[in-house]
Amino acid sequence: MTQPVILSYIQVEPLLDAKNKGLQSIEVSPDLGLTTVTAAITPERVLFPDGETLSWQSIEKIRTSRVNCFIVEDNAVRPIQVFSEATNRMCSLFPTEHAPSMLIGGFVMHRIKDADPMQDTLRKIATIKPVIGRVLDTATGLGYTAIEAAKTADEAITIELDPGAQEMARLNPWSRALFTNPKIHRVIGDAFEVVPTFEDASFDRIIHDPPVFSLAGELYSGAFYRELFRVLKRGGRLFHYIGDLNSKSGGTVTRGALRRLQEAGFVRVVRRPEAFGVVAYK
Ligand SMILES: C[S@@+](CC[C@H](N)C(=O)[O-])C[C@H]1O[C@@H](n2cnc3c(N)ncnc32)[C@H](O)[C@@H]1O
């Protein structure tokens, strides 16, 4: 199946430059920077090799949006965003120079300052290396942590509350392995309810990458940490994203999280400021 063309202002700026220079074709990425194709340029439009065409007016619309990626469908563009009935929040695919992030209710779901979403993911994963055996990823988002974990683990179970967020992942070229890697099992549900259904000591690693405390307080609660402790194997490791540990709010949330993780039974909890989180050992 051919994949739809997905663009942001990053990809269309060179198209406009090429038009101004009078070029008749240009290399452009149809998938937010992953690959390139040759597109033909005419005074009226740009023609992609898959047959889609885009007017300069549509391209101008993409160029002026800094917060949306766009899908090209039937020779027109549509912003990749959805209002989620399940959570009453707007989700959208947020462009960066590299892998996109996602906005949920106005909050960006990955680091985009001093790191891009992929570097952010690699830093999280590096804290619990080697990532082996069976991995639980409590908050799918765009699936970057699940995809990275599944490169070395036997299996990754990943949970997403919001069908709207999963739709963003489905349209994101950087999330394709989330839907094609047979080692990844996606669950739609509330991690707070789904994790208690797992067996004791059934995971080697846990990646807990929730939204900020103000959006998802119960995922930072003692009750939830006790469940994470229960399902983790002895010798297992948990990475828990919290936010900038050195910021005022991050510091406060971290102190509470450290205490509750220890109360939940974790023998050692270590700050990992480079990954904006902590690692807890069982
Ligand atoms: C910070 S993002 C996760 C980013 C992800 N690790 C990645 O690599 O792209 C947090 C995600 O958790 C989801 N979420 C929020 N509350 C949740 C819950 N109770 N259970 C499961 N997922 C939840 C949000 O919809 C969002 O997609």
PDB file of C-alpha atoms and ligand atoms in Angstrom:
ATOM      1  CA  MET A   1       0.000   0.000   0.000  1.00  0.00           C
ATOM      2  CA  THR A   2       1.364   3.442  -0.847  1.00  0.00           C
ATOM      3  CA  GLN A   3       1.714   5.749   2.119  1.00  0.00           C
ATOM      4  CA  PRO A   4       0.049   9.176   2.090  1.00  0.00           C
ATOM      5  CA  VAL A   5       2.217  12.261   1.640  1.00  0.00           C
ATOM      6  CA  ILE A   6       2.728  13.956   5.030  1.00  0.00           C
ATOM      7  CA  LEU A   7       4.250  17.434   5.122  1.00  0.00           C
ATOM      8  CA  SER A   8       5.074  20.275   7.485  1.00  0.00           C
ATOM      9  CA  TYR A   9       6.521  23.748   6.991  1.00  0.00           C
ATOM     10  CA  ILE A  10      10.003  22.180   7.167  1.00  0.00           C
ATOM     11  CA  GLN A  11       9.457  20.204   3.949  1.00  0.00           C
ATOM     12  CA  VAL A  12       7.544  22.876   2.009  1.00  0.00           C
ATOM     13  CA  GLU A  13       9.937  25.794   2.495  1.00  0.00           C
ATOM     14  CA  PRO A  14      12.415  24.326  -0.055  1.00  0.00           C
ATOM     15  CA  LEU A  15       9.499  23.868  -2.489  1.00  0.00           C
ATOM     16  CA  LEU A  16       8.718  27.565  -2.359  1.00  0.00           C
ATOM     17  CA  ASP A  17      12.419  28.407  -2.756  1.00  0.00           C
ATOM     18  CA  ALA A  18      12.611  26.140  -5.793  1.00  0.00           C
ATOM     19  CA  LYS A  19       9.570  27.804  -7.354  1.00  0.00           C
ATOM     20  CA  ASN A  20      11.082  31.249  -6.815  1.00  0.00           C
ATOM     21  CA  LYS A  21      14.300  30.056  -8.473  1.00  0.00           C
ATOM     22  CA  GLY A  22      12.334  28.771 -11.481  1.00  0.00           C
ATOM     23  CA  LEU A  23      13.322  25.100 -10.942  1.00  0.00           C
ATOM     24  CA  GLN A  24      11.175  22.432 -12.587  1.00  0.00           C
ATOM     25  CA  SER A  25      11.752  19.638 -10.081  1.00  0.00           C
ATOM     26  CA  ILE A  26      13.040  19.188  -6.562  1.00  0.00           C
ATOM     27  CA  GLU A  27      13.854  16.488  -4.011  1.00  0.00           C
ATOM     28  CA  VAL A  28      11.254  16.637  -1.287  1.00  0.00           C
ATOM     29  CA  SER A  29      10.483  14.419   1.668  1.00  0.00           C
ATOM     30  CA  PRO A  30       6.945  12.972   1.560  1.00  0.00           C
ATOM     31  CA  ASP A  31       7.278  11.552   5.099  1.00  0.00           C
ATOM     32  CA  LEU A  32       8.565  14.266   7.437  1.00  0.00           C
ATOM     33  CA  GLY A  33      12.218  13.765   6.569  1.00  0.00           C
ATOM     34  CA  LEU A  34      12.530   9.973   6.486  1.00  0.00           C
ATOM     35  CA  THR A  35      12.946   9.588   2.700  1.00  0.00           C
ATOM     36  CA  THR A  36      12.933  11.816  -0.381  1.00  0.00           C
ATOM     37  CA  VAL A  37      11.225  11.707  -3.792  1.00  0.00           C
ATOM     38  CA  THR A  38      11.475  13.939  -6.850  1.00  0.00           C
ATOM     39  CA  ALA A  39       8.487  16.245  -7.231  1.00  0.00           C
ATOM     40  CA  ALA A  40       7.709  18.216 -10.395  1.00  0.00           C
ATOM     41  CA  ILE A  41       7.114  21.959 -10.115  1.00  0.00           C
ATOM     42  CA  THR A  42       4.699  23.849 -12.358  1.00  0.00           C
ATOM     43  CA  PRO A  43       3.519  27.460 -12.076  1.00  0.00           C
ATOM     44  CA  GLU A  44       0.230  26.185 -10.588  1.00  0.00           C
ATOM     45  CA  ARG A  45       1.242  23.246  -8.439  1.00  0.00           C
ATOM     46  CA  VAL A  46       3.635  20.565  -7.203  1.00  0.00           C
ATOM     47  CA  LEU A  47       3.229  17.001  -8.497  1.00  0.00           C
ATOM     48  CA  PHE A  48       4.319  14.057  -6.348  1.00  0.00           C
ATOM     49  CA  PRO A  49       5.320  10.741  -7.966  1.00  0.00           C
ATOM     50  CA  ASP A  50       2.349   8.954  -6.339  1.00  0.00           C
ATOM     51  CA  GLY A  51       0.003  11.159  -8.395  1.00  0.00           C
ATOM     52  CA  GLU A  52      -0.994  13.606  -5.646  1.00  0.00           C
ATOM     53  CA  THR A  53      -0.754  17.271  -6.603  1.00  0.00           C
ATOM     54  CA  LEU A  54      -0.794  20.350  -4.397  1.00  0.00           C
ATOM     55  CA  SER A  55      -1.612  23.933  -5.291  1.00  0.00           C
ATOM     56  CA  TRP A  56       0.761  26.690  -4.182  1.00  0.00           C
ATOM     57  CA  GLN A  57      -2.080  27.998  -2.060  1.00  0.00           C
ATOM     58  CA  SER A  58      -2.151  24.720  -0.094  1.00  0.00           C
ATOM     59  CA  ILE A  59       1.622  24.783   0.200  1.00  0.00           C
ATOM     60  CA  GLU A  60       1.456  28.325   1.555  1.00  0.00           C
ATOM     61  CA  LYS A  61      -1.092  27.126   4.136  1.00  0.00           C
ATOM     62  CA  ILE A  62       1.345  24.429   5.313  1.00  0.00           C
ATOM     63  CA  ARG A  63       4.236  26.923   5.394  1.00  0.00           C
ATOM     64  CA  THR A  64       2.446  29.277   7.752  1.00  0.00           C
ATOM     65  CA  SER A  65       1.586  26.616  10.354  1.00  0.00           C
ATOM     66  CA  ARG A  66       4.280  25.961  12.962  1.00  0.00           C
ATOM     67  CA  VAL A  67       2.134  23.629  15.086  1.00  0.00           C
ATOM     68  CA  ASN A  68       0.649  21.182  12.571  1.00  0.00           C
ATOM     69  CA  CYS A  69       1.717  18.518  10.140  1.00  0.00           C
ATOM     70  CA  PHE A  70      -0.577  17.975   7.140  1.00  0.00           C
ATOM     71  CA  ILE A  71      -1.780  14.977   5.154  1.00  0.00           C
ATOM     72  CA  VAL A  72      -2.226  15.295   1.372  1.00  0.00           C
ATOM     73  CA  GLU A  73      -5.444  13.595   0.310  1.00  0.00           C
ATOM     74  CA  ASP A  74      -7.297  13.920  -2.991  1.00  0.00           C
ATOM     75  CA  ASN A  75      -5.005  16.775  -4.024  1.00  0.00           C
ATOM     76  CA  ALA A  76      -5.856  18.840  -0.929  1.00  0.00           C
ATOM     77  CA  VAL A  77      -4.300  19.215   2.525  1.00  0.00           C
ATOM     78  CA  ARG A  78      -5.778  18.528   5.936  1.00  0.00           C
ATOM     79  CA  PRO A  79      -4.092  19.261   9.265  1.00  0.00           C
ATOM     80  CA  ILE A  80      -3.311  16.110  11.258  1.00  0.00           C
ATOM     81  CA  GLN A  81      -5.384  16.793  14.334  1.00  0.00           C
ATOM     82  CA  VAL A  82      -8.403  15.339  16.058  1.00  0.00           C
ATOM     83  CA  PHE A  83     -10.626  16.341  18.930  1.00  0.00           C
ATOM     84  CA  SER A  84     -10.715  13.335  21.198  1.00  0.00           C
ATOM     85  CA  GLU A  85     -14.188  12.562  22.528  1.00  0.00           C
ATOM     86  CA  ALA A  86     -12.640  10.172  25.053  1.00  0.00           C
ATOM     87  CA  THR A  87     -10.571  12.818  26.800  1.00  0.00           C
ATOM     88  CA  ASN A  88     -12.133  16.092  25.589  1.00  0.00           C
ATOM     89  CA  ARG A  89      -8.695  17.146  24.395  1.00  0.00           C
ATOM     90  CA  MET A  90      -7.336  18.209  21.046  1.00  0.00           C
ATOM     91  CA  CYS A  91      -4.493  16.032  19.720  1.00  0.00           C
ATOM     92  CA  SER A  92      -2.268  17.121  16.865  1.00  0.00           C
ATOM     93  CA  LEU A  93       0.974  16.061  15.204  1.00  0.00           C
ATOM     94  CA  PHE A  94       3.544  18.744  15.977  1.00  0.00           C
ATOM     95  CA  PRO A  95       6.419  19.247  13.494  1.00  0.00           C
ATOM     96  CA  THR A  96      10.090  19.538  14.420  1.00  0.00           C
ATOM     97  CA  GLU A  97      13.241  19.428  12.278  1.00  0.00           C
ATOM     98  CA  HIS A  98      13.419  15.684  13.024  1.00  0.00           C
ATOM     99  CA  ALA A  99      10.772  13.306  14.375  1.00  0.00           C
ATOM    100  CA  PRO A 100       7.490  15.070  15.157  1.00  0.00           C
ATOM    101  CA  SER A 101       5.977  15.317  18.604  1.00  0.00           C
ATOM    102  CA  MET A 102       2.314  15.412  19.560  1.00  0.00           C
ATOM    103  CA  LEU A 103       0.296  18.126  21.251  1.00  0.00           C
ATOM    104  CA  ILE A 104      -2.409  16.981  23.640  1.00  0.00           C
ATOM    105  CA  GLY A 105      -4.520  19.678  25.230  1.00  0.00           C
ATOM    106  CA  GLY A 106      -1.803  22.194  24.337  1.00  0.00           C
ATOM    107  CA  PHE A 107       1.015  20.191  26.021  1.00  0.00           C
ATOM    108  CA  VAL A 108       3.858  18.877  23.897  1.00  0.00           C
ATOM    109  CA  MET A 109       4.510  15.168  24.617  1.00  0.00           C
ATOM    110  CA  HIS A 110       8.292  15.034  24.004  1.00  0.00           C
ATOM    111  CA  ARG A 111      11.267  17.265  24.572  1.00  0.00           C
ATOM    112  CA  ILE A 112      11.690  19.768  21.765  1.00  0.00           C
ATOM    113  CA  LYS A 113      14.052  22.206  23.517  1.00  0.00           C
ATOM    114  CA  ASP A 114      17.725  21.142  23.863  1.00  0.00           C
ATOM    115  CA  ALA A 115      16.740  17.711  22.440  1.00  0.00           C
ATOM    116  CA  ASP A 116      14.470  16.427  19.683  1.00  0.00           C
ATOM    117  CA  PRO A 117      11.811  13.756  20.286  1.00  0.00           C
ATOM    118  CA  MET A 118      14.095  10.950  19.070  1.00  0.00           C
ATOM    119  CA  GLN A 119      17.057  12.028  21.224  1.00  0.00           C
ATOM    120  CA  ASP A 120      14.577  12.316  24.081  1.00  0.00           C
ATOM    121  CA  THR A 121      13.474   8.714  23.434  1.00  0.00           C
ATOM    122  CA  LEU A 122      17.048   7.375  23.236  1.00  0.00           C
ATOM    123  CA  ARG A 123      17.945   9.054  26.537  1.00  0.00           C
ATOM    124  CA  LYS A 124      14.936   7.464  28.244  1.00  0.00           C
ATOM    125  CA  ILE A 125      15.744   4.009  26.879  1.00  0.00           C
ATOM    126  CA  ALA A 126      19.469   4.325  27.745  1.00  0.00           C
ATOM    127  CA  THR A 127      18.632   4.596  31.456  1.00  0.00           C
ATOM    128  CA  ILE A 128      17.334   0.999  31.613  1.00  0.00           C
ATOM    129  CA  LYS A 129      19.720  -0.724  29.204  1.00  0.00           C
ATOM    130  CA  PRO A 130      19.950  -3.531  28.327  1.00  0.00           C
ATOM    131  CA  VAL A 131      16.299  -3.459  27.305  1.00  0.00           C
ATOM    132  CA  ILE A 132      15.584  -7.180  27.193  1.00  0.00           C
ATOM    133  CA  GLY A 133      12.806  -9.693  27.776  1.00  0.00           C
ATOM    134  CA  ARG A 134       9.260  -8.447  28.152  1.00  0.00           C
ATOM    135  CA  VAL A 135       8.748  -4.684  28.298  1.00  0.00           C
ATOM    136  CA  LEU A 136       5.754  -2.708  29.521  1.00  0.00           C
ATOM    137  CA  ASP A 137       5.342   0.782  28.042  1.00  0.00           C
ATOM    138  CA  THR A 138       2.563   2.467  30.017  1.00  0.00           C
ATOM    139  CA  ALA A 139       1.855   5.383  27.668  1.00  0.00           C
ATOM    140  CA  THR A 140       2.164   4.766  23.908  1.00  0.00           C
ATOM    141  CA  GLY A 141       1.930   8.337  22.581  1.00  0.00           C
ATOM    142  CA  LEU A 142       3.630   8.255  19.183  1.00  0.00           C
ATOM    143  CA  GLY A 143       5.136   4.889  20.076  1.00  0.00           C
ATOM    144  CA  TYR A 144       8.762   5.995  19.982  1.00  0.00           C
ATOM    145  CA  THR A 145       9.676   4.345  23.305  1.00  0.00           C
ATOM    146  CA  ALA A 146       7.838   1.124  22.374  1.00  0.00           C
ATOM    147  CA  ILE A 147       9.493   1.035  18.935  1.00  0.00           C
ATOM    148  CA  GLU A 148      12.955   1.602  20.425  1.00  0.00           C
ATOM    149  CA  ALA A 149      12.399  -0.982  23.181  1.00  0.00           C
ATOM    150  CA  ALA A 150      11.192  -3.582  20.669  1.00  0.00           C
ATOM    151  CA  LYS A 151      14.522  -3.331  18.797  1.00  0.00           C
ATOM    152  CA  THR A 152      16.213  -5.346  21.567  1.00  0.00           C
ATOM    153  CA  ALA A 153      13.388  -6.779  23.705  1.00  0.00           C
ATOM    154  CA  ASP A 154      11.415  -9.965  22.987  1.00  0.00           C
ATOM    155  CA  GLU A 155       8.073  -8.227  23.333  1.00  0.00           C
ATOM    156  CA  ALA A 156       6.690  -4.766  24.161  1.00  0.00           C
ATOM    157  CA  ILE A 157       3.178  -4.195  25.507  1.00  0.00           C
ATOM    158  CA  THR A 158       2.166  -0.549  25.126  1.00  0.00           C
ATOM    159  CA  ILE A 159      -0.971   1.132  26.506  1.00  0.00           C
ATOM    160  CA  GLU A 160      -2.709   4.248  25.167  1.00  0.00           C
ATOM    161  CA  LEU A 161      -5.721   5.893  26.792  1.00  0.00           C
ATOM    162  CA  ASP A 162      -6.668   8.159  23.948  1.00  0.00           C
ATOM    163  CA  PRO A 163      -7.832   6.811  20.552  1.00  0.00           C
ATOM    164  CA  GLY A 164      -7.137  10.313  19.180  1.00  0.00           C
ATOM    165  CA  ALA A 165      -3.466  10.012  20.149  1.00  0.00           C
ATOM    166  CA  GLN A 166      -3.326   6.603  18.475  1.00  0.00           C
ATOM    167  CA  GLU A 167      -4.767   8.152  15.307  1.00  0.00           C
ATOM    168  CA  MET A 168      -1.923  10.711  15.372  1.00  0.00           C
ATOM    169  CA  ALA A 169       0.545   7.806  15.607  1.00  0.00           C
ATOM    170  CA  ARG A 170      -1.151   6.017  12.700  1.00  0.00           C
ATOM    171  CA  LEU A 171      -0.643   9.056  10.458  1.00  0.00           C
ATOM    172  CA  ASN A 172       2.919   9.691  11.646  1.00  0.00           C
ATOM    173  CA  PRO A 173       5.537   8.216   9.289  1.00  0.00           C
ATOM    174  CA  TRP A 174       7.991   7.960  12.220  1.00  0.00           C
ATOM    175  CA  SER A 175       5.539   5.707  14.114  1.00  0.00           C
ATOM    176  CA  ARG A 176       5.053   3.057  11.408  1.00  0.00           C
ATOM    177  CA  ALA A 177       6.856   0.287  13.286  1.00  0.00           C
ATOM    178  CA  LEU A 178       4.297   0.658  16.080  1.00  0.00           C
ATOM    179  CA  PHE A 179       1.784  -0.914  13.694  1.00  0.00           C
ATOM    180  CA  THR A 180       4.052  -3.272  11.769  1.00  0.00           C
ATOM    181  CA  ASN A 181       6.509  -4.738  14.307  1.00  0.00           C
ATOM    182  CA  PRO A 182       4.998  -8.056  15.468  1.00  0.00           C
ATOM    183  CA  LYS A 183       6.883  -7.755  18.777  1.00  0.00           C
ATOM    184  CA  ILE A 184       4.741  -4.730  19.723  1.00  0.00           C
ATOM    185  CA  HIS A 185       1.285  -5.303  21.223  1.00  0.00           C
ATOM    186  CA  ARG A 186      -0.923  -2.227  21.443  1.00  0.00           C
ATOM    187  CA  VAL A 187      -3.624  -1.937  24.074  1.00  0.00           C
ATOM    188  CA  ILE A 188      -6.180   0.892  24.110  1.00  0.00           C
ATOM    189  CA  GLY A 189      -7.181   1.599  27.698  1.00  0.00           C
ATOM    190  CA  ASP A 190      -6.325   3.394  30.906  1.00  0.00           C
ATOM    191  CA  ALA A 191      -2.970   2.190  32.235  1.00  0.00           C
ATOM    192  CA  PHE A 192      -4.375   2.688  35.737  1.00  0.00           C
ATOM    193  CA  GLU A 193      -6.947  -0.036  34.976  1.00  0.00           C
ATOM    194  CA  VAL A 194      -4.959  -2.175  32.533  1.00  0.00           C
ATOM    195  CA  VAL A 195      -1.770  -2.661  34.599  1.00  0.00           C
ATOM    196  CA  PRO A 196      -3.665  -4.341  37.498  1.00  0.00           C
ATOM    197  CA  THR A 197      -4.769  -7.050  35.014  1.00  0.00           C
ATOM    198  CA  PHE A 198      -1.157  -8.182  34.406  1.00  0.00           C
ATOM    199  CA  GLU A 199       0.402 -11.071  36.322  1.00  0.00           C
ATOM    200  CA  ASP A 200       2.899 -10.582  39.136  1.00  0.00           C
ATOM    201  CA  ALA A 201       6.549 -10.343  38.050  1.00  0.00           C
ATOM    202  CA  SER A 202       5.706 -10.532  34.356  1.00  0.00           C
ATOM    203  CA  PHE A 203       7.918  -7.718  32.970  1.00  0.00           C
ATOM    204  CA  ASP A 204      11.714  -7.259  32.815  1.00  0.00           C
ATOM    205  CA  ARG A 205      11.576  -3.540  32.061  1.00  0.00           C
ATOM    206  CA  ILE A 206       8.949  -0.831  32.441  1.00  0.00           C
ATOM    207  CA  ILE A 207       8.924   2.497  30.622  1.00  0.00           C
ATOM    208  CA  HIS A 208       6.555   4.859  32.374  1.00  0.00           C
ATOM    209  CA  ASP A 209       6.303   8.004  30.247  1.00  0.00           C
ATOM    210  CA  PRO A 210       3.062   9.692  31.335  1.00  0.00           C
ATOM    211  CA  PRO A 211       1.846  13.187  30.477  1.00  0.00           C
ATOM    212  CA  VAL A 212       2.777  15.913  32.965  1.00  0.00           C
ATOM    213  CA  PHE A 213       1.535  15.521  36.539  1.00  0.00           C
ATOM    214  CA  SER A 214      -1.223  18.116  36.042  1.00  0.00           C
ATOM    215  CA  LEU A 215      -2.751  16.065  33.177  1.00  0.00           C
ATOM    216  CA  ALA A 216      -2.403  12.563  34.659  1.00  0.00           C
ATOM    217  CA  GLY A 217      -1.960  12.710  38.457  1.00  0.00           C
ATOM    218  CA  GLU A 218      -3.083   9.129  39.109  1.00  0.00           C
ATOM    219  CA  LEU A 219      -0.193   7.821  37.006  1.00  0.00           C
ATOM    220  CA  TYR A 220       2.088   9.386  39.666  1.00  0.00           C
ATOM    221  CA  SER A 221       0.179   7.912  42.622  1.00  0.00           C
ATOM    222  CA  GLY A 222       1.385   5.422  45.225  1.00  0.00           C
ATOM    223  CA  ALA A 223      -1.400   3.023  44.182  1.00  0.00           C
ATOM    224  CA  PHE A 224      -0.140   2.998  40.579  1.00  0.00           C
ATOM    225  CA  TYR A 225       3.529   2.670  41.623  1.00  0.00           C
ATOM    226  CA  ARG A 226       2.591  -0.373  43.759  1.00  0.00           C
ATOM    227  CA  GLU A 227       1.088  -1.983  40.653  1.00  0.00           C
ATOM    228  CA  LEU A 228       4.223  -1.219  38.616  1.00  0.00           C
ATOM    229  CA  PHE A 229       6.312  -2.778  41.410  1.00  0.00           C
ATOM    230  CA  ARG A 230       4.081  -5.867  41.491  1.00  0.00           C
ATOM    231  CA  VAL A 231       4.271  -6.571  37.741  1.00  0.00           C
ATOM    232  CA  LEU A 232       8.044  -5.982  37.523  1.00  0.00           C
ATOM    233  CA  LYS A 233      10.357  -8.989  37.923  1.00  0.00           C
ATOM    234  CA  ARG A 234      12.963  -9.033  40.675  1.00  0.00           C
ATOM    235  CA  GLY A 235      16.099  -7.449  39.177  1.00  0.00           C
ATOM    236  CA  GLY A 236      13.878  -5.461  36.777  1.00  0.00           C
ATOM    237  CA  ARG A 237      14.115  -1.738  36.110  1.00  0.00           C
ATOM    238  CA  LEU A 238      11.576   1.021  35.712  1.00  0.00           C
ATOM    239  CA  PHE A 239      12.219   4.316  33.911  1.00  0.00           C
ATOM    240  CA  HIS A 240       9.760   6.994  35.026  1.00  0.00           C
ATOM    241  CA  TYR A 241       9.658  10.253  33.050  1.00  0.00           C
ATOM    242  CA  ILE A 242       8.899  13.216  35.294  1.00  0.00           C
ATOM    243  CA  GLY A 243      10.133  16.392  33.568  1.00  0.00           C
ATOM    244  CA  ASP A 244      13.102  18.667  34.153  1.00  0.00           C
ATOM    245  CA  LEU A 245      14.319  17.530  37.586  1.00  0.00           C
ATOM    246  CA  ASN A 246      16.111  20.845  38.027  1.00  0.00           C
ATOM    247  CA  SER A 247      13.035  23.003  37.447  1.00  0.00           C
ATOM    248  CA  LYS A 248      10.956  24.190  40.407  1.00  0.00           C
ATOM    249  CA  SER A 249       7.846  22.157  39.508  1.00  0.00           C
ATOM    250  CA  GLY A 250       9.931  19.157  38.328  1.00  0.00           C
ATOM    251  CA  GLY A 251      11.822  19.160  41.615  1.00  0.00           C
ATOM    252  CA  THR A 252       8.616  19.104  43.635  1.00  0.00           C
ATOM    253  CA  VAL A 253       7.044  16.304  41.589  1.00  0.00           C
ATOM    254  CA  THR A 254      10.311  14.330  41.740  1.00  0.00           C
ATOM    255  CA  ARG A 255      10.572  14.489  45.530  1.00  0.00           C
ATOM    256  CA  GLY A 256       7.025  13.119  45.900  1.00  0.00           C
ATOM    257  CA  ALA A 257       7.571  10.465  43.208  1.00  0.00           C
ATOM    258  CA  LEU A 258      10.855   9.287  44.791  1.00  0.00           C
ATOM    259  CA  ARG A 259       9.187   8.889  48.171  1.00  0.00           C
ATOM    260  CA  ARG A 260       6.153   7.028  46.796  1.00  0.00           C
ATOM    261  CA  LEU A 261       8.321   4.742  44.624  1.00  0.00           C
ATOM    262  CA  GLN A 262      10.340   3.761  47.700  1.00  0.00           C
ATOM    263  CA  GLU A 263       7.168   3.241  49.720  1.00  0.00           C
ATOM    264  CA  ALA A 264       5.895   1.024  46.884  1.00  0.00           C
ATOM    265  CA  GLY A 265       8.883  -1.269  47.479  1.00  0.00           C
ATOM    266  CA  PHE A 266      11.579  -0.219  44.976  1.00  0.00           C
ATOM    267  CA  VAL A 267      14.943  -0.822  46.647  1.00  0.00           C
ATOM    268  CA  ARG A 268      16.834   1.927  44.875  1.00  0.00           C
ATOM    269  CA  VAL A 269      15.579   4.985  43.015  1.00  0.00           C
ATOM    270  CA  VAL A 270      18.105   7.060  41.075  1.00  0.00           C
ATOM    271  CA  ARG A 271      17.680  10.491  39.520  1.00  0.00           C
ATOM    272  CA  ARG A 272      18.484  10.627  35.780  1.00  0.00           C
ATOM    273  CA  PRO A 273      18.339  14.354  34.990  1.00  0.00           C
ATOM    274  CA  GLU A 274      19.657  13.874  31.432  1.00  0.00           C
ATOM    275  CA  ALA A 275      16.541  11.812  30.687  1.00  0.00           C
ATOM    276  CA  PHE A 276      14.180  14.057  32.686  1.00  0.00           C
ATOM    277  CA  GLY A 277      13.255  11.158  34.931  1.00  0.00           C
ATOM    278  CA  VAL A 278      14.230   8.579  37.526  1.00  0.00           C
ATOM    279  CA  VAL A 279      15.088   4.878  37.416  1.00  0.00           C
ATOM    280  CA  ALA A 280      13.708   2.537  40.068  1.00  0.00           C
ATOM    281  CA  TYR A 281      15.204  -0.917  40.701  1.00  0.00           C
ATOM    282  CA  LYS A 282      13.403  -3.970  42.120  1.00  0.00           C
TER     283      LYS A 282
HETATM  284  C1  LIG B   1       4.279  11.687  26.955  1.00  0.00           C
HETATM  285  S1  LIG B   1       3.199  10.803  25.917  1.00  0.00           S
HETATM  286  C2  LIG B   1       4.066   9.273  25.718  1.00  0.00           C
HETATM  287  C3  LIG B   1       5.157   9.390  24.680  1.00  0.00           C
HETATM  288  C4  LIG B   1       5.607   8.035  24.214  1.00  0.00           C
HETATM  289  N1  LIG B   1       6.355   7.324  25.222  1.00  0.00           N
HETATM  290  C5  LIG B   1       6.368   8.133  22.925  1.00  0.00           C
HETATM  291  O1  LIG B   1       7.464   7.574  22.848  1.00  0.00           O
HETATM  292  O2  LIG B   1       5.887   8.761  21.963  1.00  0.00           O
HETATM  293  C6  LIG B   1       1.922  10.318  27.025  1.00  0.00           C
HETATM  294  C7  LIG B   1       0.781   9.504  26.383  1.00  0.00           C
HETATM  295  O3  LIG B   1       0.033   8.900  27.448  1.00  0.00           O
HETATM  296  C8  LIG B   1      -1.310   8.880  27.099  1.00  0.00           C
HETATM  297  N2  LIG B   1      -2.056   8.719  28.362  1.00  0.00           N
HETATM  298  C9  LIG B   1      -2.530   9.669  29.201  1.00  0.00           C
HETATM  299  N3  LIG B   1      -3.128   9.106  30.269  1.00  0.00           N
HETATM  300  C10 LIG B   1      -3.022   7.763  30.091  1.00  0.00           C
HETATM  301  C11 LIG B   1      -3.473   6.627  30.846  1.00  0.00           C
HETATM  302  N4  LIG B   1      -4.128   6.793  31.989  1.00  0.00           N
HETATM  303  N5  LIG B   1      -3.202   5.392  30.372  1.00  0.00           N
HETATM  304  C12 LIG B   1      -2.529   5.231  29.203  1.00  0.00           C
HETATM  305  N6  LIG B   1      -2.088   6.269  28.437  1.00  0.00           N
HETATM  306  C13 LIG B   1      -2.327   7.505  28.878  1.00  0.00           C
HETATM  307  C14 LIG B   1      -1.511  10.200  26.391  1.00  0.00           C
HETATM  308  O4  LIG B   1      -2.686  10.157  25.578  1.00  0.00           O
HETATM  309  C15 LIG B   1      -0.219  10.305  25.585  1.00  0.00           C
HETATM  310  O5  LIG B   1      -0.390   9.729  24.322  1.00  0.00           O
END
